[in-house]
Coordinates of C-alpha atoms in Angstrom, one line a residue:
M1 CA 197.9 59.3 200.4
G2 CA 195.8 56.5 201.1
G3 CA 193.0 58.8 202.2
T4 CA 193.5 60.8 199.1
S5 CA 193.3 57.9 196.8
R6 CA 190.0 57.0 198.4
S7 CA 188.7 60.4 198.1
S8 CA 189.7 60.5 194.5
S9 CA 188.4 57.0 193.9
Q10 CA 185.2 58.0 195.7
S11 CA 185.2 61.2 193.6
R12 CA 185.6 59.3 190.4
S13 CA 183.1 56.7 191.5
T14 CA 180.6 59.5 192.4
G15 CA 181.3 61.4 189.2
A16 CA 180.9 58.4 187.3
S17 CA 177.8 57.4 189.0
R18 CA 176.4 61.0 188.4
S19 CA 177.6 60.8 184.9
S20 CA 175.9 57.4 184.3
S21 CA 172.7 58.5 186.1
A22 CA 172.7 61.7 184.0
S23 CA 173.2 59.6 180.9
R24 CA 170.4 57.2 181.9
T25 CA 168.2 60.2 182.5
G26 CA 169.1 61.7 179.2
S27 CA 168.6 58.4 177.5
S28 CA 165.2 58.0 179.2
R29 CA 164.1 61.5 178.0
S30 CA 165.4 60.7 174.5
V31 CA 163.3 57.4 174.5
S32 CA 160.2 59.2 175.7
A33 CA 160.7 62.0 173.1
S34 CA 161.2 59.3 170.4
R35 CA 158.0 57.5 171.5
T36 CA 156.0 60.8 171.4
A37 CA 157.4 61.6 167.9
S38 CA 156.6 58.1 166.7
Q39 CA 153.1 58.4 167.8
E40 CA 152.7 61.6 166.2
S41 CA 154.2 60.3 163.1
S42 CA 151.7 57.4 163.1
R43 CA 148.8 59.7 163.3
S44 CA 150.1 61.9 160.3
R45 CA 151.2 58.9 158.3
S46 CA 154.5 60.7 157.6
S47 CA 157.4 58.2 157.8
S48 CA 160.0 61.0 157.2
Y49 CA 158.9 62.9 160.2
G50 CA 159.2 59.8 162.4
S51 CA 162.7 59.3 161.3
S52 CA 163.8 62.8 162.1
G53 CA 162.3 62.6 165.2
R54 CA 164.1 59.2 166.1
S55 CA 167.3 60.8 164.7
S56 CA 167.0 63.7 167.0
S57 CA 166.3 61.6 170.0
R58 CA 169.3 59.7 169.4
G59 CA 171.3 62.9 169.3
G60 CA 169.9 63.7 172.8
Y61 CA 168.6 67.2 171.5
G62 CA 165.2 67.1 173.0
G63 CA 164.3 70.8 172.5
G64 CA 165.2 70.7 168.7
S65 CA 162.9 67.7 168.3
R66 CA 159.9 69.6 169.6
R67 CA 160.5 72.5 167.2
G68 CA 161.0 70.2 164.2
G69 CA 157.7 68.4 165.0
R70 CA 155.7 71.7 165.0
K71 CA 157.2 72.6 161.6
K72 CA 156.5 69.2 160.0
R73 CA 152.9 69.4 161.3
N74 CA 152.4 72.7 159.4
Q75 CA 153.8 71.2 156.3
R76 CA 151.4 68.3 156.7
N77 CA 148.4 70.5 156.9
Y78 CA 149.3 72.5 153.8
M79 CA 149.6 69.2 151.9
T80 CA 146.3 68.0 153.1
I81 CA 144.6 71.3 152.1
A82 CA 146.3 71.3 148.7
I83 CA 145.2 67.6 148.0
A84 CA 141.6 68.5 149.1
G85 CA 141.6 71.7 146.8
A86 CA 142.9 69.5 143.9
V87 CA 140.1 66.9 144.3
C88 CA 137.4 69.6 144.3
I89 CA 138.7 71.2 141.3
L90 CA 138.6 67.8 139.5
V91 CA 135.0 67.3 140.7
I92 CA 133.8 70.7 139.5
L93 CA 135.6 70.3 136.1
A94 CA 133.8 67.0 135.7
V95 CA 130.5 68.4 136.4
V96 CA 131.0 71.3 134.1
L97 CA 132.1 69.0 131.3
A98 CA 129.0 66.6 131.8
A99 CA 126.7 69.7 131.8
K100 CA 128.3 71.1 128.7
G101 CA 127.9 67.6 127.0
C102 CA 124.2 67.4 127.9
G103 CA 123.7 71.0 126.7
R104 CA 125.1 70.1 123.4
K105 CA 122.7 67.3 122.9
T106 CA 119.6 69.3 123.9
A107 CA 120.6 72.0 121.7
V108 CA 120.8 69.6 118.9
G109 CA 117.3 68.4 119.8
E110 CA 115.8 71.8 120.2
S111 CA 117.3 73.7 117.3
Q112 CA 118.7 71.6 114.6
T113 CA 119.5 74.7 112.6
E114 CA 122.1 75.7 115.1
S115 CA 124.1 72.5 114.7
Q116 CA 126.2 71.5 111.8
I117 CA 127.5 68.2 110.6
S118 CA 131.3 68.0 111.2
G119 CA 132.1 64.8 109.6
E120 CA 131.7 63.7 106.0
V121 CA 128.0 62.6 105.5
M122 CA 126.4 61.7 102.2
V123 CA 122.6 60.9 101.5
D124 CA 122.2 58.9 98.2
G125 CA 125.1 60.8 96.9
V126 CA 124.3 64.3 98.1
S127 CA 126.8 65.7 100.5
I128 CA 125.4 67.5 103.7
T129 CA 128.7 68.0 105.3
G130 CA 129.0 71.1 107.3
M131 CA 125.3 71.9 106.9
S132 CA 122.6 72.9 109.2
R133 CA 119.6 70.7 109.3
E134 CA 117.6 73.1 107.2
E135 CA 120.4 73.4 104.7
A136 CA 120.7 69.5 104.6
K137 CA 116.9 69.2 104.0
D138 CA 117.0 71.7 101.1
A139 CA 120.1 69.9 99.5
I140 CA 118.4 66.6 99.9
L141 CA 115.1 67.8 98.3
A142 CA 117.2 69.5 95.6
G143 CA 118.5 66.2 94.8
Y144 CA 115.1 64.5 94.8
P145 CA 112.7 67.1 92.9
W146 CA 109.3 66.1 93.3
K147 CA 107.3 66.6 90.0
M148 CA 105.2 63.4 89.9
T149 CA 102.0 63.7 87.8
V150 CA 99.1 61.4 86.6
S151 CA 97.1 62.1 83.6
Y152 CA 93.7 60.9 82.4
E153 CA 92.3 61.9 79.0
D154 CA 92.9 65.7 79.0
D155 CA 93.3 66.2 82.7
T156 CA 96.4 66.1 84.8
Y157 CA 96.7 65.5 88.6
E158 CA 99.9 66.5 90.6
V159 CA 100.6 63.8 93.2
E160 CA 101.4 65.2 96.6
N161 CA 104.9 65.1 97.7
L162 CA 105.3 61.7 99.4
I163 CA 108.9 61.9 100.5
A164 CA 109.0 65.1 102.4
D165 CA 108.1 63.5 105.7
R166 CA 110.7 60.8 105.1
V167 CA 113.5 63.4 104.6
D168 CA 112.5 64.7 108.0
Q169 CA 112.7 61.5 109.6
L170 CA 116.2 60.7 108.1
L171 CA 117.4 64.1 109.3
D172 CA 116.1 63.3 112.8
E173 CA 118.4 60.1 112.7
I174 CA 121.4 61.9 111.5
F175 CA 121.2 64.9 113.7
S176 CA 120.5 62.9 116.9
T177 CA 124.0 61.5 117.1
D178 CA 127.5 63.1 117.4
Q179 CA 129.0 60.5 115.1
P180 CA 126.6 60.0 112.0
Q181 CA 127.5 57.3 109.5
E182 CA 129.2 58.5 106.3
S183 CA 126.5 57.3 104.1
Y184 CA 122.7 57.1 104.3
S185 CA 119.8 56.2 101.9
L186 CA 116.3 57.6 101.8
D187 CA 113.8 55.0 103.0
V188 CA 110.7 55.0 100.8
S189 CA 109.1 51.7 101.9
G190 CA 105.8 51.4 103.5
M191 CA 104.1 54.1 101.6
E192 CA 100.8 52.0 100.5
D193 CA 98.4 54.1 102.5
L194 CA 99.7 57.4 101.3
I195 CA 99.7 56.1 97.7
Q196 CA 96.1 54.8 98.1
A197 CA 94.8 58.1 99.4
Q198 CA 96.3 59.8 96.3
V199 CA 94.7 57.2 94.0
E200 CA 91.2 57.4 95.8
A201 CA 91.3 61.3 95.3
M202 CA 92.0 60.8 91.5
A203 CA 89.2 58.2 91.3
A204 CA 86.7 60.7 92.9
K205 CA 87.7 63.2 90.3
W206 CA 87.7 60.9 87.3
D207 CA 85.2 58.2 87.8
K208 CA 81.8 58.4 86.1
P209 CA 79.3 56.1 87.6
A210 CA 76.9 54.2 85.1
K211 CA 73.5 55.8 85.0
N212 CA 70.5 53.7 85.2
G213 CA 67.4 54.3 83.0
E214 CA 64.8 56.1 85.3
I215 CA 62.0 58.6 85.5
S216 CA 63.2 61.8 84.1
G217 CA 60.1 63.9 83.5
F218 CA 56.3 64.0 83.4
D219 CA 54.2 65.0 80.3
K220 CA 50.9 66.5 81.8
E221 CA 49.2 66.6 78.4
S222 CA 49.4 62.8 78.3
S223 CA 49.5 62.3 82.0
S224 CA 52.5 60.0 81.6
F225 CA 56.1 59.9 82.8
T226 CA 59.1 60.0 80.5
Y227 CA 62.3 58.0 81.1
S228 CA 65.9 58.7 80.5
P229 CA 68.2 56.3 78.6
E230 CA 70.7 54.4 80.4
E231 CA 74.5 55.4 80.1
N232 CA 77.7 53.4 80.6
G233 CA 80.1 54.6 83.2
V234 CA 84.0 54.5 83.7
V235 CA 85.9 53.8 86.7
I236 CA 89.7 54.3 87.1
D237 CA 91.8 51.2 87.5
Q238 CA 92.9 52.0 91.0
E239 CA 95.0 48.8 91.5
K240 CA 97.0 49.5 88.4
L241 CA 97.4 53.1 89.2
A242 CA 98.7 52.4 92.8
S243 CA 101.1 50.0 91.4
D244 CA 102.5 52.4 89.0
I245 CA 103.1 55.1 91.6
R246 CA 104.6 52.7 94.0
S247 CA 107.1 51.6 91.4
A248 CA 108.1 55.1 90.6
V249 CA 108.7 55.8 94.2
E250 CA 110.6 52.8 94.8
E251 CA 112.9 53.6 91.9
K252 CA 113.0 57.1 93.2
K253 CA 111.7 58.5 90.0
F254 CA 109.9 61.4 91.7
D255 CA 109.4 63.2 88.5
A256 CA 107.6 60.4 86.7
A257 CA 104.6 61.1 84.5
I258 CA 102.0 58.2 84.8
T259 CA 99.0 57.6 82.6
A260 CA 95.9 56.4 84.4
T261 CA 93.6 53.7 82.7
A262 CA 89.9 53.3 83.2
K263 CA 87.4 50.5 82.9
E264 CA 83.9 50.9 81.4
V265 CA 80.9 49.7 83.5
E266 CA 77.3 49.0 82.4
P267 CA 74.3 50.2 84.3
E268 CA 72.1 48.0 86.3
I269 CA 68.8 49.1 84.9
T270 CA 68.0 50.0 81.3
A271 CA 65.2 52.4 80.4
A272 CA 63.0 49.5 79.2
Q273 CA 63.7 47.7 82.5
A274 CA 62.8 50.9 84.5
K275 CA 59.4 51.3 82.8
D276 CA 58.6 47.7 84.1
M277 CA 60.0 48.3 87.5
Y278 CA 58.5 51.7 88.5
R279 CA 55.2 51.2 90.3
V280 CA 53.1 52.9 93.0
I281 CA 55.1 52.3 96.3
G282 CA 53.0 54.4 98.5
Q283 CA 49.4 55.8 98.1
Y284 CA 46.9 57.5 100.4
S285 CA 43.4 59.0 99.8
T286 CA 41.1 61.4 101.7
T287 CA 37.7 62.8 101.1
T288 CA 37.2 66.8 101.0
T289 CA 34.2 68.8 101.8
A290 CA 31.6 70.5 99.4
N291 CA 33.3 73.8 100.2
K292 CA 34.0 75.2 96.8
D293 CA 36.8 77.7 97.9
R294 CA 38.5 75.1 100.1
N295 CA 38.3 72.5 97.1
T296 CA 39.9 75.1 94.8
N297 CA 42.8 75.5 97.3
I298 CA 43.2 71.9 97.4
K299 CA 43.2 71.6 93.6
L300 CA 46.0 74.3 93.3
A301 CA 48.2 72.7 95.8
S302 CA 47.8 69.2 94.4
E303 CA 48.7 70.4 91.0
C304 CA 52.0 71.5 92.3
L305 CA 52.8 67.9 93.3
E306 CA 51.6 66.3 90.2
G307 CA 54.6 64.7 88.4
K308 CA 57.1 66.2 90.8
I309 CA 60.4 64.3 90.4
I310 CA 62.8 63.9 93.3
Q311 CA 66.3 62.6 92.7
P312 CA 68.2 60.4 95.0
G313 CA 69.4 62.1 98.1
E314 CA 67.2 65.1 97.3
T315 CA 65.0 66.7 100.0
F316 CA 61.4 67.5 99.1
S317 CA 59.8 70.5 100.9
F318 CA 56.1 71.0 100.7
N319 CA 56.3 74.9 101.2
D320 CA 59.2 75.2 98.6
T321 CA 57.1 73.2 96.1
T322 CA 53.9 75.1 96.3
G323 CA 55.4 78.4 97.2
P324 CA 53.3 80.9 98.8
R325 CA 49.6 80.2 98.9
S326 CA 48.6 83.8 98.1
E327 CA 45.3 85.1 96.4
D328 CA 47.3 86.4 93.4
K329 CA 48.0 82.7 92.7
G330 CA 44.4 81.9 92.9
Y331 CA 44.1 80.8 96.4
K332 CA 40.7 81.6 98.0
P333 CA 40.1 83.0 101.4
A334 CA 39.0 80.5 104.0
G335 CA 38.6 80.4 107.7
A336 CA 41.7 80.3 109.8
Y337 CA 42.4 80.2 113.4
V338 CA 44.5 83.1 114.6
N339 CA 45.0 83.3 118.2
G340 CA 42.0 81.2 118.7
E341 CA 39.7 83.3 116.4
L342 CA 38.2 82.3 113.1
V343 CA 39.4 84.8 110.3
A344 CA 39.5 84.7 106.6
E345 CA 42.9 83.7 105.2
P346 CA 43.8 82.4 101.7
G347 CA 44.8 78.7 101.3
G348 CA 42.5 77.0 103.5
G349 CA 42.5 73.3 102.8
V350 CA 46.1 72.9 101.9
C351 CA 46.9 71.0 105.1
Q352 CA 44.7 68.2 103.8
V353 CA 47.1 67.9 100.8
S354 CA 50.3 67.9 103.0
S355 CA 48.7 65.3 105.5
T356 CA 47.7 63.1 102.6
L357 CA 51.2 63.3 101.1
Y358 CA 52.7 62.6 104.5
N359 CA 50.8 59.3 104.8
A360 CA 51.9 58.1 101.2
V361 CA 55.5 59.0 101.9
V362 CA 55.7 57.1 105.2
F363 CA 54.0 54.1 103.7
S364 CA 56.3 54.1 100.6
G365 CA 59.6 53.7 102.6
L366 CA 61.0 57.2 102.1
K367 CA 62.6 59.1 105.1
T368 CA 60.4 61.9 106.7
T369 CA 62.5 64.7 108.1
E370 CA 60.0 67.2 109.2
R371 CA 56.5 66.9 110.4
H372 CA 54.2 68.8 112.8
A373 CA 50.8 68.2 114.3
H374 CA 48.0 70.7 114.2
S375 CA 46.8 72.8 117.0
Y376 CA 43.3 71.1 116.9
E377 CA 42.5 67.5 115.9
P378 CA 42.0 67.1 112.1
S379 CA 38.8 65.4 110.8
Y380 CA 40.1 64.0 107.4
V381 CA 42.9 61.8 108.8
T382 CA 43.2 60.0 112.1
P383 CA 44.8 62.4 114.6
G384 CA 48.5 61.8 115.0
E385 CA 48.8 61.2 111.3
D386 CA 48.4 64.8 110.0
A387 CA 51.1 67.1 108.7
A388 CA 50.3 70.8 109.3
V389 CA 52.1 73.4 107.1
S390 CA 52.2 77.2 106.8
Y391 CA 54.4 79.1 104.4
G392 CA 57.4 80.5 106.2
G393 CA 56.6 78.2 109.3
P394 CA 55.9 74.6 109.7
D395 CA 56.7 72.3 106.7
M396 CA 56.4 68.9 105.6
K397 CA 59.8 67.4 104.3
F398 CA 61.1 64.0 103.3
I399 CA 64.4 62.8 101.5
N400 CA 64.6 60.4 98.7
N401 CA 66.7 57.8 100.5
S402 CA 66.4 55.4 97.5
D403 CA 69.0 54.8 94.7
T404 CA 66.7 55.9 92.0
A405 CA 64.4 58.9 91.1
I406 CA 61.0 58.8 92.3
A407 CA 57.8 60.9 91.4
L408 CA 54.6 62.0 92.8
R409 CA 51.1 61.8 91.6
A410 CA 48.2 63.9 92.9
K411 CA 44.6 63.3 91.6
L412 CA 41.5 65.2 92.8
E413 CA 38.3 63.7 91.6
G414 CA 34.9 65.2 91.8
S415 CA 33.3 68.5 91.4
L416 CA 34.5 71.6 93.3
S417 CA 31.1 72.1 94.7
S418 CA 30.8 68.6 96.0
K419 CA 32.7 66.3 98.1
M420 CA 36.0 65.3 96.4
T421 CA 38.6 62.4 96.5
L422 CA 42.2 63.3 96.9
T423 CA 44.6 60.6 96.2
I424 CA 48.5 61.1 96.4
S425 CA 50.9 58.4 95.2
V426 CA 54.6 57.9 95.3
V427 CA 55.9 56.3 92.1
G428 CA 59.2 54.4 92.2
I429 CA 61.1 51.3 92.2
P430 CA 60.2 49.5 95.3
I431 CA 62.2 50.2 98.5
L432 CA 60.8 47.7 100.7
E433 CA 61.4 44.0 100.5
D434 CA 58.6 41.8 99.0
G435 CA 56.0 41.1 101.5
V436 CA 57.0 43.9 103.8
T437 CA 54.5 46.6 104.4
Y438 CA 54.3 49.8 106.7
S439 CA 51.5 51.6 108.2
M440 CA 50.8 53.9 111.0
H441 CA 48.6 53.1 114.1
S442 CA 47.6 56.0 116.5
E443 CA 45.9 55.9 119.9
K444 CA 44.5 58.7 122.1
V445 CA 46.3 58.4 125.4
A446 CA 44.7 61.4 127.2
D447 CA 41.9 63.8 127.2
L448 CA 42.5 67.5 127.8
D449 CA 40.1 69.9 129.3
P450 CA 38.7 72.4 126.8
P451 CA 39.4 76.2 127.3
E452 CA 37.0 78.4 129.2
P453 CA 33.5 79.0 127.5
E454 CA 33.3 82.1 125.3
Y455 CA 30.1 84.0 126.1
V456 CA 28.4 86.2 123.6
E457 CA 25.7 88.9 124.7
D458 CA 22.4 88.2 122.7
Q459 CA 19.5 90.1 123.6
T460 CA 17.2 88.1 121.1
L461 CA 17.1 85.5 123.8
P462 CA 14.6 85.7 126.8
P463 CA 16.0 87.7 129.6
H464 CA 18.5 86.0 131.9
T465 CA 18.7 83.0 129.8
E466 CA 21.7 81.3 127.7
K467 CA 22.0 79.0 124.8
I468 CA 24.9 76.8 123.8
V469 CA 25.5 77.8 120.2
E470 CA 28.9 75.8 119.9
Q471 CA 29.6 72.7 122.0
A472 CA 33.0 72.6 123.7
D473 CA 35.5 70.0 122.5
M474 CA 38.0 68.2 124.6
G475 CA 41.8 68.5 123.7
S476 CA 43.8 65.4 123.4
R477 CA 47.0 63.6 123.3
W478 CA 48.0 60.9 120.8
T479 CA 50.7 58.4 120.3
T480 CA 51.4 57.2 116.7
N481 CA 53.4 53.9 116.1
L482 CA 55.1 52.6 112.9
V483 CA 53.8 49.0 112.4
I484 CA 56.0 46.8 110.2
K485 CA 54.5 43.6 108.8
K486 CA 56.2 40.8 106.9
D487 CA 53.9 38.5 104.9
G488 CA 50.9 39.8 107.1
E489 CA 52.6 39.2 110.4
V490 CA 53.7 42.2 112.7
I491 CA 57.4 42.2 113.2
S492 CA 57.8 45.6 114.6
D493 CA 55.5 48.1 116.3
E494 CA 57.5 51.1 117.7
L495 CA 56.7 54.8 118.4
L496 CA 57.0 57.2 115.8
H497 CA 55.9 60.5 117.4
N498 CA 53.5 62.0 119.8
S499 CA 50.9 64.8 118.9
T500 CA 49.0 67.1 121.4
Y501 CA 45.9 68.9 120.2
R502 CA 44.0 71.7 121.9
G503 CA 40.2 71.7 122.6
H504 CA 37.7 74.2 121.4
A505 CA 35.9 76.5 123.9
A506 CA 32.2 76.2 124.1
V507 CA 30.3 79.3 122.6
I508 CA 27.4 80.4 124.5
H509 CA 24.8 83.1 123.9
R510 CA 23.2 84.8 126.7
N511 CA 20.9 87.7 127.7
Q512 CA 21.9 89.2 131.0
T513 CA 19.3 92.0 130.7
D514 CA 15.6 92.2 131.8
E515 CA 14.6 92.9 128.3
Q516 CA 14.4 90.9 125.0
V517 CA 14.8 92.5 121.6
T518 CA 12.4 91.0 119.3
E519 CA 12.7 93.3 116.1
A520 CA 16.5 93.3 115.8
G521 CA 17.0 89.6 115.4
S522 CA 19.0 89.9 112.3
E523 CA 21.2 92.6 114.0
A524 CA 21.8 90.4 116.9
T525 CA 22.6 87.6 114.5
E526 CA 25.4 89.9 112.9
T527 CA 27.1 90.3 116.2
S528 CA 28.1 86.6 116.3
P529 CA 30.5 85.8 113.3
T530 CA 30.4 82.1 114.3
A531 CA 26.8 81.1 114.8
S532 CA 23.2 82.0 113.7
S533 CA 20.7 81.6 116.6
V534 CA 17.9 82.0 114.0
A535 CA 19.1 79.3 111.7
G536 CA 20.7 77.2 114.2
E537 CA 23.7 76.5 111.9
I538 CA 27.4 77.1 112.3
T539 CA 29.7 77.0 109.4
P540 CA 33.2 77.1 110.6
M541 CA 36.0 77.6 107.9
E542 CA 39.5 76.4 107.5
T543 CA 43.1 77.1 106.4
D544 CA 46.6 75.4 106.5
G545 CA 49.2 76.0 109.2
M546 CA 49.8 78.8 111.7
T547 CA 47.4 81.1 110.0
E548 CA 45.9 78.8 107.4
D549 CA 43.9 76.3 109.3
D550 CA 41.6 73.8 107.8
S551 CA 38.0 74.2 108.5
G552 CA 34.7 73.6 106.8
L553 CA 35.4 70.0 106.8
E554 CA 32.4 67.6 106.6
A555 CA 32.9 64.4 108.5
S556 CA 30.3 61.6 107.7
N557 CA 29.7 58.1 108.9
A558 CA 29.7 57.1 105.3
Q559 CA 33.5 57.8 105.2
T560 CA 34.8 54.3 104.5
A561 CA 37.9 52.5 103.6
A562 CA 37.6 54.1 100.2
D563 CA 38.2 57.6 101.7
S564 CA 41.7 56.7 103.0
Q565 CA 43.8 54.0 101.4
P566 CA 47.4 53.8 102.8
A567 CA 49.8 51.7 101.0
A568 CA 53.1 50.1 102.3
T569 CA 55.9 52.3 103.6
S570 CA 59.1 52.4 105.5
P571 CA 59.9 53.8 108.9
A572 CA 60.7 57.6 108.8
P573 CA 62.5 59.4 111.5
T574 CA 60.5 62.6 112.3
V575 CA 61.2 65.7 114.2
P576 CA 59.3 66.0 117.3
A577 CA 55.7 66.9 116.7
S578 CA 55.3 70.5 117.5
T579 CA 52.0 72.2 117.6
A580 CA 50.7 74.3 114.6
P581 CA 47.3 75.7 114.2
A582 CA 45.1 72.6 113.3
E583 CA 42.1 71.9 111.5
A584 CA 39.0 74.0 112.3
P585 CA 35.9 72.0 113.4
A586 CA 34.2 69.8 110.7
E587 CA 31.1 71.2 109.3
T588 CA 28.1 70.3 111.3
T589 CA 24.4 71.1 111.7
A590 CA 23.0 72.4 114.8
G591 CA 19.9 70.8 116.3
S592 CA 16.7 72.7 117.4
T593 CA 18.2 73.4 120.9
G594 CA 21.1 75.2 119.1
Q595 CA 23.6 72.6 120.4
V596 CA 26.3 71.5 117.7
V597 CA 26.5 68.0 116.8
A598 CA 29.9 66.6 117.4
P599 CA 31.5 65.1 114.1
P600 CA 31.8 61.4 113.8
P601 CA 35.2 59.6 113.9
V602 CA 37.2 59.3 110.8
T603 CA 37.9 55.7 109.5
Q604 CA 41.3 54.9 108.2
A605 CA 41.4 52.3 105.4
P606 CA 43.6 49.2 105.8
T607 CA 47.1 49.1 104.2
V608 CA 47.2 48.0 100.7
E609 CA 50.3 46.4 98.7
N610 CA 52.2 48.2 96.1
G611 CA 50.2 49.1 93.2
P612 CA 50.9 47.9 89.5
G613 CA 53.6 49.6 87.4
V614 CA 52.9 53.1 86.1

């Protein structure tokens, strides 16, 4: 028994021990599983899963705890995906809504007609609710019909619509916001410049400037000018008219009918005063030759200038004034340079008229707009101070830049068969200040070689000899300055223009044969159109312009200040001097050797003051 008791005791002890050990082992496993579950719960931030894990551990059901953990982890992943998806949807929705809002604003800016006003909006009592931009504009303009007019005497002026732009500006403001105000008013302030522009347009239409007494015509029988009477003028009262329009606009009386008023203005110069004020303001004289045909041409051209009236702002053209210089108008044939050859053309000498006029115009203060130099140096004026003309080609033009009409006088004194004096005057109210005079000063700056000599076969000469029939002339280049003086002292001396002239080729007769013809002298003479070896004389001719070049001019040492009398003038912008066929050589007499005597230089007279009243 005793042994059995021990055995039983031992058995119980052993079983208890095993049971206790197993219990501890199970407890240890449960704690370990619980810790693992707790760590996983901490990572997943799921408190419910941790509680379940701990509860399972306490129950000692280790295998069930692991299966439950996997299930919970799957649920956790589904929730994370669902949350992330919801966030993405919200972000996309926000972006779409924002883009849609911007699109609405852009659409409003780009196409106002596609939007309509949703709220109640009034503009000065005109409802534009639910309208597009164009509909709203039409409604506002219909509420403000523009029919403003201004009348003066029997004429009516329709004032331009001054509010149309303001309506557009107001609609820009209304349609640029999603929440417009309920009431707006059209702003019509700050329109002074627009109103003044309309006033000036009406003044330009209705103003009538006062008319001064001035030269209006010329009586050739009495050789005197006639004068037009002065006339009062009227000018619109611009200040009052602008005020009336501004008041109507500010009161929004856009259909107002306004009457303009005018003031009478008196002229500055009466006819009686004009007669005393008009005088010679520019004058120049030159001496002609004794060539009758040439003098006839000068007479005809100068008669076209006599009494010519040029109004303020009007341009004078020499070619237009004289017209074609043709034989049916009485112009005589005279020598002309055509491609360097002397030929007979009508109108020779006319360039002396245009050159004399040019000097008078420059000295008077008028503005020259076209002037050309000749091809060859002239002999009746200083080179650089000529003005070549040719109908249909080079012209001499000037503009009346004064405030009153001017007139021309052209006087040719002497017999057509002898030397004559040509004087051209500009008559007007003085343009230059008292004590101010203008003159031209020309200088030769370069000599140019003449062309190659022209040889003419002449068997009247001894065999293998030659004789200079016409001496070569050098070409030249000149500068011309405009000299301005005040009370006799130079205050300005500036370049006016440059001129270039070609030289003349020498004409040489020669006999290159072994024989001399003694009985055909007259026949030999006829072969030379430019010279006579028997008489030893050369008589070159002249014309004006490209094919009408002056020739047959006689220069003399006796030509003095009386031959050229420039008067005061003003600077005149000129076109660049272009080369037109110039004056042919002056008339000269060959010596016994057959050589041509070069013409003496021309003397230009000193400047004179303005002449007495005309």
